Coordinates of C-alpha atoms in Angstrom, one line a residue:
X25 CA 61.7 64.3 85.1
X26 CA 58.9 63.0 87.7
X27 CA 60.5 59.4 87.4
X28 CA 64.1 61.5 88.6
X29 CA 62.5 62.8 91.4
X30 CA 60.8 59.6 92.4
X31 CA 63.7 57.3 93.5
X32 CA 65.6 59.4 95.4
X33 CA 62.1 60.1 97.4
X34 CA 61.7 56.4 97.6
X35 CA 65.5 55.6 98.7
X36 CA 64.8 58.4 100.8
X37 CA 61.8 56.3 102.2
X38 CA 63.6 52.7 102.6
X39 CA 66.9 54.4 104.6
X40 CA 64.6 55.8 106.9
X41 CA 63.1 52.8 107.8
X42 CA 66.2 51.1 108.0
X43 CA 67.2 53.7 110.2
X44 CA 64.7 53.4 112.7
X45 CA 65.6 49.8 112.3
X46 CA 69.1 49.3 113.4
X47 CA 68.6 52.2 115.3
X48 CA 65.6 50.0 117.8
X49 CA 67.9 47.0 118.5
X50 CA 71.0 47.1 121.7
X51 CA 74.1 47.1 119.1
X52 CA 75.1 43.8 121.2
X53 CA 71.9 41.7 119.2
X54 CA 72.7 43.5 115.9
X55 CA 73.4 41.5 112.8
X56 CA 73.3 42.8 109.5
X57 CA 74.6 39.8 107.6
X58 CA 75.7 36.2 107.8
X59 CA 79.7 36.8 108.4
X60 CA 79.8 40.2 111.3
X61 CA 81.3 38.0 113.7
X62 CA 84.3 37.3 111.3
X63 CA 84.2 40.6 109.6
X64 CA 84.4 42.2 113.5
X65 CA 87.1 39.4 114.5
X66 CA 89.3 41.0 111.3
X67 CA 88.8 44.3 112.5
X68 CA 90.2 43.7 115.8
X69 CA 93.0 41.7 114.6
X70 CA 93.2 44.6 112.6
X71 CA 93.4 47.8 115.4
X72 CA 93.6 45.8 118.8
X73 CA 93.9 49.3 120.7
X74 CA 91.0 51.3 118.7
X75 CA 88.5 52.4 121.1
X76 CA 84.6 52.2 119.1
X77 CA 83.1 53.3 121.6
X78 CA 84.3 56.7 121.5
X79 CA 86.5 57.7 118.9
X80 CA 88.3 61.0 118.6
X81 CA 89.0 62.2 115.4
X82 CA 92.6 63.9 116.8
X83 CA 93.3 60.4 118.1
X84 CA 92.8 59.2 114.6
X85 CA 95.5 61.6 112.7
X86 CA 97.8 61.0 114.8
X87 CA 101.4 59.6 113.7
X88 CA 100.8 56.5 116.0
X89 CA 97.4 55.9 114.4
X90 CA 98.9 56.6 110.4

């Protein structure tokens, strides 16, 4: 039982560290993988008009968005 409790606590600690790291960097300069630029290019190819700075849940649920 102690081991089963220990791993979620450790995972939470790691998640906090990573969150603090990615939160401290300006998103313009954040690179998580070697292919981030390619992922973004493909995303933009599929979702040209989607504004990612402000996401409106109602807009995402609209017929046009579907």
